[in-house]
Amino acid sequence: MYIYVLGSAAGGGFPQWNCNCPNCHGVRTGTINAKPRTQSSIAVSENGVDWILLNASPDIRQQLFEFKAAQPARKLRDTGITSVILMDSQLDHTTGLLTLREGCPMNVWCTEMVHQDLTSGFPVFNMLKHWNGGLQYHEINPKQAFKIDGFESLEFIPLIIKSAAPPYSPHRNDPHDGDNIALIIKDHKTQKQLFYAPGLGKIDDQIMQIMQSSDCVMIDGTLWTDDEMQQTGVGKKTGREMGHLYISGEGGSLSYLNQLSTPKKVLIHINNTNPILNENSSQFAELKANNVEVAYDGMQIEL
Ligand SMILES: [Zn+2]
Ligand SMILES: [Zn+2]
């Protein structure tokens, strides 16, 4: 299985266009050792030619320009992207669908709850009907594994993640199974497994078991501390209120990752306030010392 990181930042990207927090200001002015990052999305493939997107970020046009393997150029109009899987209906994970309109019809796999949001609060399915058949909806039952045509060796196993629907959702305050999922992706040819969870509010025994039996885990690295948004003055909510478990300290994701012996460990969906973006920071050094990598745009992994 080939994994390509299209974007590694949380909503807003890095730097965020209207932000002057120390990280955003620092990367914009070149005064800190940090890489700019687009909003989170990865692509997976079993043959390196046909790819599935996991989320479609608003930065997708630039991401696909950088991602040369996604344009095999076999004919006048072409793409290696055949399907999109959505982990939830957040705007930073779905607005890229609008940019894919020239390539419709496009297969989109999502849960019924996500499809409801994308036909009501943000009706992108309805809007794109006017583009050559639009988005073809394939329902993910969040309790059932699924396969995608053309990807014979890959199996996708969803996992229900407890978190709220986006602010625009008609059922924002009425959580349902399937509002957010994580994915186990098994490659039956190589016998390797990826666990992908860009939004993870809690790590329980079941998730620990899944991570221990994976070859690579790519999980939520949004915030270093739970109150980071308040500390930097950019927001009022804690990480956990937004469905993101912090990395550091007791109960943080790093303490769980450190209990795993098997997998390659990667943090993704990094918020622009997070000190791990600065590669000269003590926080970045702490991750490195613990064998935890920080995803960057263009990162490639082969399993
Ligand atoms: Zn996000
Ligand atoms: Zn910022």
PDB file of N, CA and C in Angstrom, residues 12-72:
ATOM      1  N   GLY A  12      -7.707  25.679   8.404  1.00  0.00           N
ATOM      2  CA  GLY A  12      -7.005  26.960   8.349  1.00  0.00           C
ATOM      3  C   GLY A  12      -5.641  26.833   7.703  1.00  0.00           C
ATOM      4  N   GLY A  13      -5.039  25.622   7.791  1.00  0.00           N
ATOM      5  CA  GLY A  13      -3.716  25.413   7.207  1.00  0.00           C
ATOM      6  C   GLY A  13      -2.645  26.127   8.015  1.00  0.00           C
ATOM      7  N   PHE A  14      -1.421  26.074   7.505  1.00  0.00           N
ATOM      8  CA  PHE A  14      -0.287  26.677   8.206  1.00  0.00           C
ATOM      9  C   PHE A  14       0.640  27.357   7.213  1.00  0.00           C
ATOM     10  N   PRO A  15       0.790  28.690   7.221  1.00  0.00           N
ATOM     11  CA  PRO A  15       0.106  29.587   8.145  1.00  0.00           C
ATOM     12  C   PRO A  15      -1.360  29.779   7.752  1.00  0.00           C
ATOM     13  N   GLN A  16      -2.189  30.076   8.738  1.00  0.00           N
ATOM     14  CA  GLN A  16      -3.581  30.441   8.454  1.00  0.00           C
ATOM     15  C   GLN A  16      -3.578  31.886   7.975  1.00  0.00           C
ATOM     16  N   TRP A  17      -4.330  32.173   6.921  1.00  0.00           N
ATOM     17  CA  TRP A  17      -4.225  33.460   6.231  1.00  0.00           C
ATOM     18  C   TRP A  17      -4.391  34.685   7.135  1.00  0.00           C
ATOM     19  N   ASN A  18      -5.226  34.576   8.173  1.00  0.00           N
ATOM     20  CA  ASN A  18      -5.487  35.762   8.998  1.00  0.00           C
ATOM     21  C   ASN A  18      -4.887  35.626  10.401  1.00  0.00           C
ATOM     22  N   CYS A  19      -3.889  34.758  10.572  1.00  0.00           N
ATOM     23  CA  CYS A  19      -3.383  34.510  11.924  1.00  0.00           C
ATOM     24  C   CYS A  19      -1.949  35.012  12.092  1.00  0.00           C
ATOM     25  N   ASN A  20      -1.711  35.636  13.216  1.00  0.00           N
ATOM     26  CA  ASN A  20      -0.362  36.084  13.582  1.00  0.00           C
ATOM     27  C   ASN A  20       0.109  35.482  14.888  1.00  0.00           C
ATOM     28  N   CYS A  21      -0.336  34.249  15.166  1.00  0.00           N
ATOM     29  CA  CYS A  21       0.215  33.548  16.333  1.00  0.00           C
ATOM     30  C   CYS A  21       1.711  33.339  16.061  1.00  0.00           C
ATOM     31  N   PRO A  22       2.524  33.023  17.092  1.00  0.00           N
ATOM     32  CA  PRO A  22       3.973  32.919  16.876  1.00  0.00           C
ATOM     33  C   PRO A  22       4.344  31.971  15.724  1.00  0.00           C
ATOM     34  N   ASN A  23       3.638  30.855  15.593  1.00  0.00           N
ATOM     35  CA  ASN A  23       3.929  29.921  14.500  1.00  0.00           C
ATOM     36  C   ASN A  23       3.597  30.520  13.135  1.00  0.00           C
ATOM     37  N   CYS A  24       2.381  31.033  12.986  1.00  0.00           N
ATOM     38  CA  CYS A  24       1.961  31.552  11.667  1.00  0.00           C
ATOM     39  C   CYS A  24       2.836  32.736  11.260  1.00  0.00           C
ATOM     40  N   HIS A  25       3.069  33.651  12.204  1.00  0.00           N
ATOM     41  CA  HIS A  25       3.925  34.798  11.912  1.00  0.00           C
ATOM     42  C   HIS A  25       5.340  34.322  11.583  1.00  0.00           C
ATOM     43  N   GLY A  26       5.803  33.351  12.364  1.00  0.00           N
ATOM     44  CA  GLY A  26       7.172  32.855  12.187  1.00  0.00           C
ATOM     45  C   GLY A  26       7.395  32.182  10.845  1.00  0.00           C
ATOM     46  N   VAL A  27       6.449  31.348  10.418  1.00  0.00           N
ATOM     47  CA  VAL A  27       6.649  30.643   9.142  1.00  0.00           C
ATOM     48  C   VAL A  27       6.461  31.604   7.970  1.00  0.00           C
ATOM     49  N   ARG A  28       5.568  32.589   8.166  1.00  0.00           N
ATOM     50  CA  ARG A  28       5.328  33.568   7.097  1.00  0.00           C
ATOM     51  C   ARG A  28       6.559  34.424   6.869  1.00  0.00           C
ATOM     52  N   THR A  29       7.245  34.784   7.941  1.00  0.00           N
ATOM     53  CA  THR A  29       8.402  35.682   7.829  1.00  0.00           C
ATOM     54  C   THR A  29       9.724  34.911   7.756  1.00  0.00           C
ATOM     55  N   GLY A  30       9.640  33.573   7.820  1.00  0.00           N
ATOM     56  CA  GLY A  30      10.860  32.779   7.713  1.00  0.00           C
ATOM     57  C   GLY A  30      11.744  32.861   8.938  1.00  0.00           C
ATOM     58  N   THR A  31      11.177  33.195  10.084  1.00  0.00           N
ATOM     59  CA  THR A  31      11.984  33.355  11.301  1.00  0.00           C
ATOM     60  C   THR A  31      11.939  32.128  12.217  1.00  0.00           C
ATOM     61  N   ILE A  32      11.143  31.111  11.860  1.00  0.00           N
ATOM     62  CA  ILE A  32      11.217  29.845  12.608  1.00  0.00           C
ATOM     63  C   ILE A  32      11.490  28.715  11.617  1.00  0.00           C
ATOM     64  N   ASN A  33      11.984  27.605  12.150  1.00  0.00           N
ATOM     65  CA  ASN A  33      12.310  26.446  11.311  1.00  0.00           C
ATOM     66  C   ASN A  33      11.062  25.568  11.184  1.00  0.00           C
ATOM     67  N   ALA A  34      10.216  25.897  10.205  1.00  0.00           N
ATOM     68  CA  ALA A  34       8.945  25.183  10.057  1.00  0.00           C
ATOM     69  C   ALA A  34       8.549  25.136   8.592  1.00  0.00           C
ATOM     70  N   LYS A  35       7.823  24.069   8.224  1.00  0.00           N
ATOM     71  CA  LYS A  35       7.345  23.938   6.845  1.00  0.00           C
ATOM     72  C   LYS A  35       5.890  24.382   6.766  1.00  0.00           C
ATOM     73  N   PRO A  36       5.523  25.192   5.763  1.00  0.00           N
ATOM     74  CA  PRO A  36       4.107  25.494   5.562  1.00  0.00           C
ATOM     75  C   PRO A  36       3.362  24.196   5.260  1.00  0.00           C
ATOM     76  N   ARG A  37       2.105  24.147   5.616  1.00  0.00           N
ATOM     77  CA  ARG A  37       1.312  22.935   5.391  1.00  0.00           C
ATOM     78  C   ARG A  37      -0.096  23.279   4.930  1.00  0.00           C
ATOM     79  N   THR A  38      -0.627  22.461   4.015  1.00  0.00           N
ATOM     80  CA  THR A  38      -2.018  22.624   3.589  1.00  0.00           C
ATOM     81  C   THR A  38      -2.922  21.750   4.461  1.00  0.00           C
ATOM     82  N   GLN A  39      -4.238  21.897   4.234  1.00  0.00           N
ATOM     83  CA  GLN A  39      -5.214  21.256   5.137  1.00  0.00           C
ATOM     84  C   GLN A  39      -5.329  19.758   4.867  1.00  0.00           C
ATOM     85  N   SER A  40      -5.600  19.013   5.957  1.00  0.00           N
ATOM     86  CA  SER A  40      -5.303  17.578   5.973  1.00  0.00           C
ATOM     87  C   SER A  40      -6.113  16.728   5.007  1.00  0.00           C
ATOM     88  N   SER A  41      -5.386  15.846   4.351  1.00  0.00           N
ATOM     89  CA  SER A  41      -5.947  14.873   3.416  1.00  0.00           C
ATOM     90  C   SER A  41      -4.811  13.937   3.043  1.00  0.00           C
ATOM     91  N   ILE A  42      -5.124  12.641   2.875  1.00  0.00           N
ATOM     92  CA  ILE A  42      -4.107  11.730   2.364  1.00  0.00           C
ATOM     93  C   ILE A  42      -4.684  10.960   1.182  1.00  0.00           C
ATOM     94  N   ALA A  43      -3.808  10.313   0.418  1.00  0.00           N
ATOM     95  CA  ALA A  43      -4.253   9.446  -0.669  1.00  0.00           C
ATOM     96  C   ALA A  43      -3.632   8.083  -0.448  1.00  0.00           C
ATOM     97  N   VAL A  44      -4.387   7.018  -0.773  1.00  0.00           N
ATOM     98  CA  VAL A  44      -3.848   5.659  -0.667  1.00  0.00           C
ATOM     99  C   VAL A  44      -4.027   4.926  -1.993  1.00  0.00           C
ATOM    100  N   SER A  45      -3.135   3.977  -2.243  1.00  0.00           N
ATOM    101  CA  SER A  45      -3.147   3.248  -3.500  1.00  0.00           C
ATOM    102  C   SER A  45      -2.558   1.870  -3.276  1.00  0.00           C
ATOM    103  N   GLU A  46      -2.975   0.910  -4.113  1.00  0.00           N
ATOM    104  CA  GLU A  46      -2.308  -0.394  -4.009  1.00  0.00           C
ATOM    105  C   GLU A  46      -1.330  -0.609  -5.149  1.00  0.00           C
ATOM    106  N   ASN A  47      -1.452   0.214  -6.228  1.00  0.00           N
ATOM    107  CA  ASN A  47      -0.553   0.007  -7.372  1.00  0.00           C
ATOM    108  C   ASN A  47       0.258   1.257  -7.727  1.00  0.00           C
ATOM    109  N   GLY A  48       0.032   2.349  -7.012  1.00  0.00           N
ATOM    110  CA  GLY A  48       0.774   3.575  -7.288  1.00  0.00           C
ATOM    111  C   GLY A  48       0.246   4.364  -8.478  1.00  0.00           C
ATOM    112  N   VAL A  49      -0.852   3.891  -9.095  1.00  0.00           N
ATOM    113  CA  VAL A  49      -1.443   4.593 -10.242  1.00  0.00           C
ATOM    114  C   VAL A  49      -2.863   5.064  -9.915  1.00  0.00           C
ATOM    115  N   ASP A  50      -3.656   4.169  -9.344  1.00  0.00           N
ATOM    116  CA  ASP A  50      -5.037   4.500  -8.977  1.00  0.00           C
ATOM    117  C   ASP A  50      -5.082   4.846  -7.491  1.00  0.00           C
ATOM    118  N   TRP A  51      -5.669   5.992  -7.175  1.00  0.00           N
ATOM    119  CA  TRP A  51      -5.617   6.513  -5.803  1.00  0.00           C
ATOM    120  C   TRP A  51      -7.011   6.796  -5.257  1.00  0.00           C
ATOM    121  N   ILE A  52      -7.137   6.644  -3.956  1.00  0.00           N
ATOM    122  CA  ILE A  52      -8.355   7.026  -3.243  1.00  0.00           C
ATOM    123  C   ILE A  52      -7.983   8.170  -2.309  1.00  0.00           C
ATOM    124  N   LEU A  53      -8.769   9.253  -2.357  1.00  0.00           N
ATOM    125  CA  LEU A  53      -8.525  10.349  -1.423  1.00  0.00           C
ATOM    126  C   LEU A  53      -9.257  10.072  -0.125  1.00  0.00           C
ATOM    127  N   LEU A  54      -8.613  10.336   0.993  1.00  0.00           N
ATOM    128  CA  LEU A  54      -9.294  10.311   2.276  1.00  0.00           C
ATOM    129  C   LEU A  54      -9.453  11.771   2.672  1.00  0.00           C
ATOM    130  N   ASN A  55     -10.639  12.277   2.489  1.00  0.00           N
ATOM    131  CA  ASN A  55     -11.030  13.679   2.655  1.00  0.00           C
ATOM    132  C   ASN A  55     -10.591  14.515   1.451  1.00  0.00           C
ATOM    133  N   ALA A  56     -11.346  15.582   1.227  1.00  0.00           N
ATOM    134  CA  ALA A  56     -11.070  16.487   0.106  1.00  0.00           C
ATOM    135  C   ALA A  56     -10.969  17.893   0.684  1.00  0.00           C
ATOM    136  N   SER A  57      -9.747  18.375   0.836  1.00  0.00           N
ATOM    137  CA  SER A  57      -9.540  19.647   1.531  1.00  0.00           C
ATOM    138  C   SER A  57      -9.713  20.818   0.563  1.00  0.00           C
ATOM    139  N   PRO A  58      -9.974  22.011   1.111  1.00  0.00           N
ATOM    140  CA  PRO A  58     -10.099  23.191   0.246  1.00  0.00           C
ATOM    141  C   PRO A  58      -8.807  23.490  -0.525  1.00  0.00           C
ATOM    142  N   ASP A  59      -7.693  22.901  -0.111  1.00  0.00           N
ATOM    143  CA  ASP A  59      -6.414  23.131  -0.794  1.00  0.00           C
ATOM    144  C   ASP A  59      -6.150  22.099  -1.893  1.00  0.00           C
ATOM    145  N   ILE A  60      -7.162  21.354  -2.286  1.00  0.00           N
ATOM    146  CA  ILE A  60      -6.942  20.184  -3.146  1.00  0.00           C
ATOM    147  C   ILE A  60      -6.325  20.520  -4.502  1.00  0.00           C
ATOM    148  N   ARG A  61      -6.647  21.663  -5.052  1.00  0.00           N
ATOM    149  CA  ARG A  61      -6.090  21.984  -6.371  1.00  0.00           C
ATOM    150  C   ARG A  61      -4.564  22.052  -6.307  1.00  0.00           C
ATOM    151  N   GLN A  62      -4.055  22.781  -5.309  1.00  0.00           N
ATOM    152  CA  GLN A  62      -2.604  22.889  -5.126  1.00  0.00           C
ATOM    153  C   GLN A  62      -2.002  21.528  -4.743  1.00  0.00           C
ATOM    154  N   GLN A  63      -2.713  20.779  -3.904  1.00  0.00           N
ATOM    155  CA  GLN A  63      -2.205  19.474  -3.466  1.00  0.00           C
ATOM    156  C   GLN A  63      -2.046  18.528  -4.653  1.00  0.00           C
ATOM    157  N   LEU A  64      -3.032  18.537  -5.555  1.00  0.00           N
ATOM    158  CA  LEU A  64      -2.965  17.629  -6.708  1.00  0.00           C
ATOM    159  C   LEU A  64      -1.919  18.091  -7.712  1.00  0.00           C
ATOM    160  N   PHE A  65      -1.625  19.371  -7.738  1.00  0.00           N
ATOM    161  CA  PHE A  65      -0.546  19.864  -8.590  1.00  0.00           C
ATOM    162  C   PHE A  65       0.796  19.302  -8.111  1.00  0.00           C
ATOM    163  N   GLU A  66       0.981  19.305  -6.792  1.00  0.00           N
ATOM    164  CA  GLU A  66       2.239  18.800  -6.221  1.00  0.00           C
ATOM    165  C   GLU A  66       2.351  17.275  -6.321  1.00  0.00           C
ATOM    166  N   PHE A  67       1.199  16.603  -6.350  1.00  0.00           N
ATOM    167  CA  PHE A  67       1.139  15.139  -6.277  1.00  0.00           C
ATOM    168  C   PHE A  67       1.196  14.563  -7.694  1.00  0.00           C
ATOM    169  N   LYS A  68       2.414  14.433  -8.234  1.00  0.00           N
ATOM    170  CA  LYS A  68       2.577  14.103  -9.655  1.00  0.00           C
ATOM    171  C   LYS A  68       1.999  12.727 -10.008  1.00  0.00           C
ATOM    172  N   ALA A  69       2.073  11.774  -9.058  1.00  0.00           N
ATOM    173  CA  ALA A  69       1.592  10.413  -9.356  1.00  0.00           C
ATOM    174  C   ALA A  69       0.085  10.378  -9.600  1.00  0.00           C
ATOM    175  N   ALA A  70      -0.624  11.416  -9.206  1.00  0.00           N
ATOM    176  CA  ALA A  70      -2.083  11.417  -9.384  1.00  0.00           C
ATOM    177  C   ALA A  70      -2.489  11.857 -10.787  1.00  0.00           C
ATOM    178  N   GLN A  71      -1.505  12.217 -11.631  1.00  0.00           N
ATOM    179  CA  GLN A  71      -1.822  12.608 -13.017  1.00  0.00           C
ATOM    180  C   GLN A  71      -1.043  11.720 -13.980  1.00  0.00           C
ATOM    181  N   PRO A  72      -1.589  10.531 -14.296  1.00  0.00           N
ATOM    182  CA  PRO A  72      -0.869   9.595 -15.166  1.00  0.00           C
ATOM    183  C   PRO A  72      -0.832  10.027 -16.643  1.00  0.00           C
TER     184      PRO A  72
END
